[in-house]
Amino acid sequence: MSTPVEELIREIAANHGIAVGRDDPIMILHTLNKRLLMDSHNVQQELLRRFEENLEAATKRWGDESKARAERIVNAALDASRQTLDEAAAIGAKSAVDAVRKEMERGANVVTDRVNSLRWLVMVNVVASVVALGAAVLALSGQI
């Protein structure tokens, strides 16, 4: 079994027709180059490891910030939707009671109209919430 140095000496002899010994300057240069390559490789591996750690930390931080922002936006949209729904429900209920007192048939029509209005308002609020969430996701994805 031969060592890598012996194989290199045989390869030099076979390719170039020159016999070199272990103490030849060419072999010294080979050893130096090999050592420099190993040192460079080790330094690059360490730099790569540090870069990966920094990248992972930044990615985690961005993810946490994105999640917190998205939660705040969703909560604000939900609060606004709840408030709007409460106000709309109060207005609709008062209108329905007044209309029922005036006329039963007219009251029934007014209630139906209000319910349709509320449905439309709810749909608009849901769409607004989805648009706000979508804008938040787009804004956050643009930062990452």
PDB file of N, CA and C in Angstrom, residues 81-144:
ATOM      1  N   SER A  81     -63.849  45.287  12.826  1.00  0.00           N
ATOM      2  CA  SER A  81     -65.010  44.560  12.300  1.00  0.00           C
ATOM      3  C   SER A  81     -66.055  44.354  13.376  1.00  0.00           C
ATOM      4  N   ARG A  82     -65.611  43.982  14.581  1.00  0.00           N
ATOM      5  CA  ARG A  82     -66.555  43.793  15.686  1.00  0.00           C
ATOM      6  C   ARG A  82     -67.282  45.098  16.010  1.00  0.00           C
ATOM      7  N   GLN A  83     -66.536  46.180  16.077  1.00  0.00           N
ATOM      8  CA  GLN A  83     -67.139  47.471  16.399  1.00  0.00           C
ATOM      9  C   GLN A  83     -68.140  47.874  15.322  1.00  0.00           C
ATOM     10  N   THR A  84     -67.779  47.710  14.083  1.00  0.00           N
ATOM     11  CA  THR A  84     -68.677  48.049  12.982  1.00  0.00           C
ATOM     12  C   THR A  84     -69.915  47.160  13.016  1.00  0.00           C
ATOM     13  N   LEU A  85     -69.707  45.879  13.272  1.00  0.00           N
ATOM     14  CA  LEU A  85     -70.850  44.969  13.362  1.00  0.00           C
ATOM     15  C   LEU A  85     -71.760  45.341  14.528  1.00  0.00           C
ATOM     16  N   ASP A  86     -71.171  45.710  15.666  1.00  0.00           N
ATOM     17  CA  ASP A  86     -71.985  46.119  16.812  1.00  0.00           C
ATOM     18  C   ASP A  86     -72.797  47.371  16.490  1.00  0.00           C
ATOM     19  N   GLU A  87     -72.145  48.353  15.886  1.00  0.00           N
ATOM     20  CA  GLU A  87     -72.851  49.580  15.523  1.00  0.00           C
ATOM     21  C   GLU A  87     -73.947  49.304  14.498  1.00  0.00           C
ATOM     22  N   ALA A  88     -73.624  48.510  13.498  1.00  0.00           N
ATOM     23  CA  ALA A  88     -74.605  48.190  12.467  1.00  0.00           C
ATOM     24  C   ALA A  88     -75.767  47.384  13.049  1.00  0.00           C
ATOM     25  N   ALA A  89     -75.472  46.471  13.959  1.00  0.00           N
ATOM     26  CA  ALA A  89     -76.528  45.678  14.579  1.00  0.00           C
ATOM     27  C   ALA A  89     -77.435  46.566  15.430  1.00  0.00           C
ATOM     28  N   ALA A  90     -76.843  47.510  16.149  1.00  0.00           N
ATOM     29  CA  ALA A  90     -77.646  48.424  16.974  1.00  0.00           C
ATOM     30  C   ALA A  90     -78.550  49.281  16.098  1.00  0.00           C
ATOM     31  N   ILE A  91     -78.010  49.798  15.027  1.00  0.00           N
ATOM     32  CA  ILE A  91     -78.807  50.619  14.105  1.00  0.00           C
ATOM     33  C   ILE A  91     -79.910  49.781  13.471  1.00  0.00           C
ATOM     34  N   GLY A  92     -79.573  48.585  13.038  1.00  0.00           N
ATOM     35  CA  GLY A  92     -80.553  47.699  12.410  1.00  0.00           C
ATOM     36  C   GLY A  92     -81.659  47.304  13.373  1.00  0.00           C
ATOM     37  N   ALA A  93     -81.320  47.019  14.608  1.00  0.00           N
ATOM     38  CA  ALA A  93     -82.325  46.615  15.596  1.00  0.00           C
ATOM     39  C   ALA A  93     -83.278  47.763  15.903  1.00  0.00           C
ATOM     40  N   LYS A  94     -82.728  48.963  16.071  1.00  0.00           N
ATOM     41  CA  LYS A  94     -83.578  50.124  16.354  1.00  0.00           C
ATOM     42  C   LYS A  94     -84.508  50.399  15.182  1.00  0.00           C
ATOM     43  N   SER A  95     -84.007  50.353  13.998  1.00  0.00           N
ATOM     44  CA  SER A  95     -84.835  50.576  12.821  1.00  0.00           C
ATOM     45  C   SER A  95     -85.920  49.519  12.693  1.00  0.00           C
ATOM     46  N   ALA A  96     -85.579  48.285  13.010  1.00  0.00           N
ATOM     47  CA  ALA A  96     -86.560  47.201  12.922  1.00  0.00           C
ATOM     48  C   ALA A  96     -87.685  47.388  13.933  1.00  0.00           C
ATOM     49  N   VAL A  97     -87.322  47.764  15.163  1.00  0.00           N
ATOM     50  CA  VAL A  97     -88.345  47.974  16.190  1.00  0.00           C
ATOM     51  C   VAL A  97     -89.274  49.118  15.790  1.00  0.00           C
ATOM     52  N   ASP A  98     -88.734  50.234  15.313  1.00  0.00           N
ATOM     53  CA  ASP A  98     -89.553  51.373  14.887  1.00  0.00           C
ATOM     54  C   ASP A  98     -90.470  50.994  13.717  1.00  0.00           C
ATOM     55  N   ALA A  99     -89.946  50.258  12.797  1.00  0.00           N
ATOM     56  CA  ALA A  99     -90.725  49.880  11.626  1.00  0.00           C
ATOM     57  C   ALA A  99     -91.845  48.914  11.989  1.00  0.00           C
ATOM     58  N   VAL A 100     -91.587  47.977  12.915  1.00  0.00           N
ATOM     59  CA  VAL A 100     -92.607  47.017  13.328  1.00  0.00           C
ATOM     60  C   VAL A 100     -93.739  47.747  14.032  1.00  0.00           C
ATOM     61  N   ARG A 101     -93.435  48.753  14.818  1.00  0.00           N
ATOM     62  CA  ARG A 101     -94.469  49.524  15.506  1.00  0.00           C
ATOM     63  C   ARG A 101     -95.363  50.264  14.517  1.00  0.00           C
ATOM     64  N   LYS A 102     -94.817  50.794  13.451  1.00  0.00           N
ATOM     65  CA  LYS A 102     -95.612  51.563  12.481  1.00  0.00           C
ATOM     66  C   LYS A 102     -96.533  50.655  11.708  1.00  0.00           C
ATOM     67  N   GLU A 103     -95.948  49.700  11.030  1.00  0.00           N
ATOM     68  CA  GLU A 103     -96.771  48.791  10.221  1.00  0.00           C
ATOM     69  C   GLU A 103     -96.108  47.432  10.202  1.00  0.00           C
ATOM     70  N   MET A 104     -96.909  46.410  10.319  1.00  0.00           N
ATOM     71  CA  MET A 104     -96.373  45.061  10.362  1.00  0.00           C
ATOM     72  C   MET A 104     -95.751  44.684   9.019  1.00  0.00           C
ATOM     73  N   GLU A 105     -96.456  44.934   7.953  1.00  0.00           N
ATOM     74  CA  GLU A 105     -95.934  44.582   6.634  1.00  0.00           C
ATOM     75  C   GLU A 105     -94.739  45.450   6.255  1.00  0.00           C
ATOM     76  N   ARG A 106     -94.874  46.745   6.457  1.00  0.00           N
ATOM     77  CA  ARG A 106     -93.765  47.649   6.131  1.00  0.00           C
ATOM     78  C   ARG A 106     -92.560  47.328   7.012  1.00  0.00           C
ATOM     79  N   GLY A 107     -92.852  46.999   8.276  1.00  0.00           N
ATOM     80  CA  GLY A 107     -91.769  46.624   9.197  1.00  0.00           C
ATOM     81  C   GLY A 107     -91.009  45.391   8.731  1.00  0.00           C
ATOM     82  N   ALA A 108     -91.761  44.412   8.231  1.00  0.00           N
ATOM     83  CA  ALA A 108     -91.112  43.192   7.750  1.00  0.00           C
ATOM     84  C   ALA A 108     -90.188  43.495   6.572  1.00  0.00           C
ATOM     85  N   ASN A 109     -90.634  44.381   5.680  1.00  0.00           N
ATOM     86  CA  ASN A 109     -89.796  44.769   4.534  1.00  0.00           C
ATOM     87  C   ASN A 109     -88.541  45.516   4.985  1.00  0.00           C
ATOM     88  N   VAL A 110     -88.719  46.394   5.962  1.00  0.00           N
ATOM     89  CA  VAL A 110     -87.569  47.156   6.462  1.00  0.00           C
ATOM     90  C   VAL A 110     -86.554  46.213   7.105  1.00  0.00           C
ATOM     91  N   VAL A 111     -87.063  45.254   7.900  1.00  0.00           N
ATOM     92  CA  VAL A 111     -86.153  44.288   8.544  1.00  0.00           C
ATOM     93  C   VAL A 111     -85.380  43.510   7.487  1.00  0.00           C
ATOM     94  N   THR A 112     -86.093  43.087   6.449  1.00  0.00           N
ATOM     95  CA  THR A 112     -85.432  42.346   5.378  1.00  0.00           C
ATOM     96  C   THR A 112     -84.352  43.201   4.709  1.00  0.00           C
ATOM     97  N   ASP A 113     -84.686  44.455   4.439  1.00  0.00           N
ATOM     98  CA  ASP A 113     -83.693  45.360   3.835  1.00  0.00           C
ATOM     99  C   ASP A 113     -82.480  45.549   4.739  1.00  0.00           C
ATOM    100  N   ARG A 114     -82.732  45.718   6.037  1.00  0.00           N
ATOM    101  CA  ARG A 114     -81.626  45.919   6.988  1.00  0.00           C
ATOM    102  C   ARG A 114     -80.739  44.676   7.084  1.00  0.00           C
ATOM    103  N   VAL A 115     -81.379  43.527   7.099  1.00  0.00           N
ATOM    104  CA  VAL A 115     -80.601  42.289   7.170  1.00  0.00           C
ATOM    105  C   VAL A 115     -79.714  42.169   5.932  1.00  0.00           C
ATOM    106  N   ASN A 116     -80.278  42.502   4.766  1.00  0.00           N
ATOM    107  CA  ASN A 116     -79.467  42.469   3.540  1.00  0.00           C
ATOM    108  C   ASN A 116     -78.331  43.486   3.614  1.00  0.00           C
ATOM    109  N   SER A 117     -78.630  44.663   4.163  1.00  0.00           N
ATOM    110  CA  SER A 117     -77.584  45.681   4.334  1.00  0.00           C
ATOM    111  C   SER A 117     -76.491  45.187   5.269  1.00  0.00           C
ATOM    112  N   LEU A 118     -76.910  44.552   6.342  1.00  0.00           N
ATOM    113  CA  LEU A 118     -75.929  44.016   7.292  1.00  0.00           C
ATOM    114  C   LEU A 118     -75.072  42.932   6.650  1.00  0.00           C
ATOM    115  N   ARG A 119     -75.705  42.091   5.869  1.00  0.00           N
ATOM    116  CA  ARG A 119     -74.932  41.058   5.173  1.00  0.00           C
ATOM    117  C   ARG A 119     -73.906  41.702   4.259  1.00  0.00           C
ATOM    118  N   TRP A 120     -74.326  42.706   3.531  1.00  0.00           N
ATOM    119  CA  TRP A 120     -73.405  43.411   2.637  1.00  0.00           C
ATOM    120  C   TRP A 120     -72.277  44.059   3.448  1.00  0.00           C
ATOM    121  N   LEU A 121     -72.624  44.689   4.563  1.00  0.00           N
ATOM    122  CA  LEU A 121     -71.628  45.332   5.404  1.00  0.00           C
ATOM    123  C   LEU A 121     -70.651  44.311   5.971  1.00  0.00           C
ATOM    124  N   VAL A 122     -71.170  43.175   6.384  1.00  0.00           N
ATOM    125  CA  VAL A 122     -70.300  42.116   6.892  1.00  0.00           C
ATOM    126  C   VAL A 122     -69.367  41.631   5.790  1.00  0.00           C
ATOM    127  N   MET A 123     -69.898  41.448   4.612  1.00  0.00           N
ATOM    128  CA  MET A 123     -69.060  41.006   3.492  1.00  0.00           C
ATOM    129  C   MET A 123     -67.984  42.033   3.174  1.00  0.00           C
ATOM    130  N   VAL A 124     -68.367  43.316   3.205  1.00  0.00           N
ATOM    131  CA  VAL A 124     -67.390  44.382   2.956  1.00  0.00           C
ATOM    132  C   VAL A 124     -66.314  44.349   4.030  1.00  0.00           C
ATOM    133  N   ASN A 125     -66.708  44.176   5.297  1.00  0.00           N
ATOM    134  CA  ASN A 125     -65.737  44.107   6.391  1.00  0.00           C
ATOM    135  C   ASN A 125     -64.825  42.903   6.254  1.00  0.00           C
ATOM    136  N   VAL A 126     -65.392  41.768   5.865  1.00  0.00           N
ATOM    137  CA  VAL A 126     -64.573  40.573   5.674  1.00  0.00           C
ATOM    138  C   VAL A 126     -63.578  40.809   4.537  1.00  0.00           C
ATOM    139  N   VAL A 127     -64.047  41.378   3.443  1.00  0.00           N
ATOM    140  CA  VAL A 127     -63.152  41.667   2.319  1.00  0.00           C
ATOM    141  C   VAL A 127     -62.070  42.654   2.750  1.00  0.00           C
ATOM    142  N   ALA A 128     -62.465  43.686   3.515  1.00  0.00           N
ATOM    143  CA  ALA A 128     -61.480  44.660   3.999  1.00  0.00           C
ATOM    144  C   ALA A 128     -60.453  43.987   4.899  1.00  0.00           C
ATOM    145  N   SER A 129     -60.900  43.063   5.732  1.00  0.00           N
ATOM    146  CA  SER A 129     -59.985  42.337   6.611  1.00  0.00           C
ATOM    147  C   SER A 129     -59.018  41.489   5.792  1.00  0.00           C
ATOM    148  N   VAL A 130     -59.544  40.813   4.781  1.00  0.00           N
ATOM    149  CA  VAL A 130     -58.685  39.983   3.928  1.00  0.00           C
ATOM    150  C   VAL A 130     -57.688  40.859   3.175  1.00  0.00           C
ATOM    151  N   VAL A 131     -58.141  42.008   2.692  1.00  0.00           N
ATOM    152  CA  VAL A 131     -57.238  42.922   1.982  1.00  0.00           C
ATOM    153  C   VAL A 131     -56.153  43.428   2.930  1.00  0.00           C
ATOM    154  N   ALA A 132     -56.538  43.771   4.161  1.00  0.00           N
ATOM    155  CA  ALA A 132     -55.556  44.237   5.142  1.00  0.00           C
ATOM    156  C   ALA A 132     -54.551  43.139   5.456  1.00  0.00           C
ATOM    157  N   LEU A 133     -55.051  41.910   5.635  1.00  0.00           N
ATOM    158  CA  LEU A 133     -54.146  40.786   5.897  1.00  0.00           C
ATOM    159  C   LEU A 133     -53.232  40.550   4.701  1.00  0.00           C
ATOM    160  N   GLY A 134     -53.792  40.605   3.515  1.00  0.00           N
ATOM    161  CA  GLY A 134     -52.985  40.430   2.309  1.00  0.00           C
ATOM    162  C   GLY A 134     -51.915  41.506   2.183  1.00  0.00           C
ATOM    163  N   ALA A 135     -52.288  42.751   2.479  1.00  0.00           N
ATOM    164  CA  ALA A 135     -51.318  43.850   2.418  1.00  0.00           C
ATOM    165  C   ALA A 135     -50.211  43.633   3.445  1.00  0.00           C
ATOM    166  N   ALA A 136     -50.593  43.134   4.623  1.00  0.00           N
ATOM    167  CA  ALA A 136     -49.587  42.886   5.660  1.00  0.00           C
ATOM    168  C   ALA A 136     -48.623  41.787   5.216  1.00  0.00           C
ATOM    169  N   VAL A 137     -49.178  40.727   4.637  1.00  0.00           N
ATOM    170  CA  VAL A 137     -48.317  39.640   4.167  1.00  0.00           C
ATOM    171  C   VAL A 137     -47.400  40.128   3.063  1.00  0.00           C
ATOM    172  N   LEU A 138     -47.946  40.916   2.129  1.00  0.00           N
ATOM    173  CA  LEU A 138     -47.109  41.443   1.040  1.00  0.00           C
ATOM    174  C   LEU A 138     -46.028  42.364   1.588  1.00  0.00           C
ATOM    175  N   ALA A 139     -46.401  43.200   2.541  1.00  0.00           N
ATOM    176  CA  ALA A 139     -45.424  44.112   3.121  1.00  0.00           C
ATOM    177  C   ALA A 139     -44.328  43.360   3.841  1.00  0.00           C
ATOM    178  N   LEU A 140     -44.722  42.315   4.556  1.00  0.00           N
ATOM    179  CA  LEU A 140     -43.741  41.538   5.295  1.00  0.00           C
ATOM    180  C   LEU A 140     -42.881  40.700   4.364  1.00  0.00           C
ATOM    181  N   SER A 141     -43.474  40.174   3.326  1.00  0.00           N
ATOM    182  CA  SER A 141     -42.674  39.373   2.409  1.00  0.00           C
ATOM    183  C   SER A 141     -41.695  40.239   1.634  1.00  0.00           C
ATOM    184  N   GLY A 142     -42.020  41.506   1.464  1.00  0.00           N
ATOM    185  CA  GLY A 142     -41.086  42.419   0.805  1.00  0.00           C
ATOM    186  C   GLY A 142     -39.898  42.762   1.687  1.00  0.00           C
ATOM    187  N   GLN A 143     -40.017  42.604   2.992  1.00  0.00           N
ATOM    188  CA  GLN A 143     -38.933  42.920   3.917  1.00  0.00           C
ATOM    189  C   GLN A 143     -37.975  41.752   4.077  1.00  0.00           C
ATOM    190  N   ILE A 144     -38.437  40.571   3.816  1.00  0.00           N
ATOM    191  CA  ILE A 144     -37.595  39.392   4.080  1.00  0.00           C
ATOM    192  C   ILE A 144     -36.660  39.157   2.948  1.00  0.00           C
TER     193      ILE A 144
END
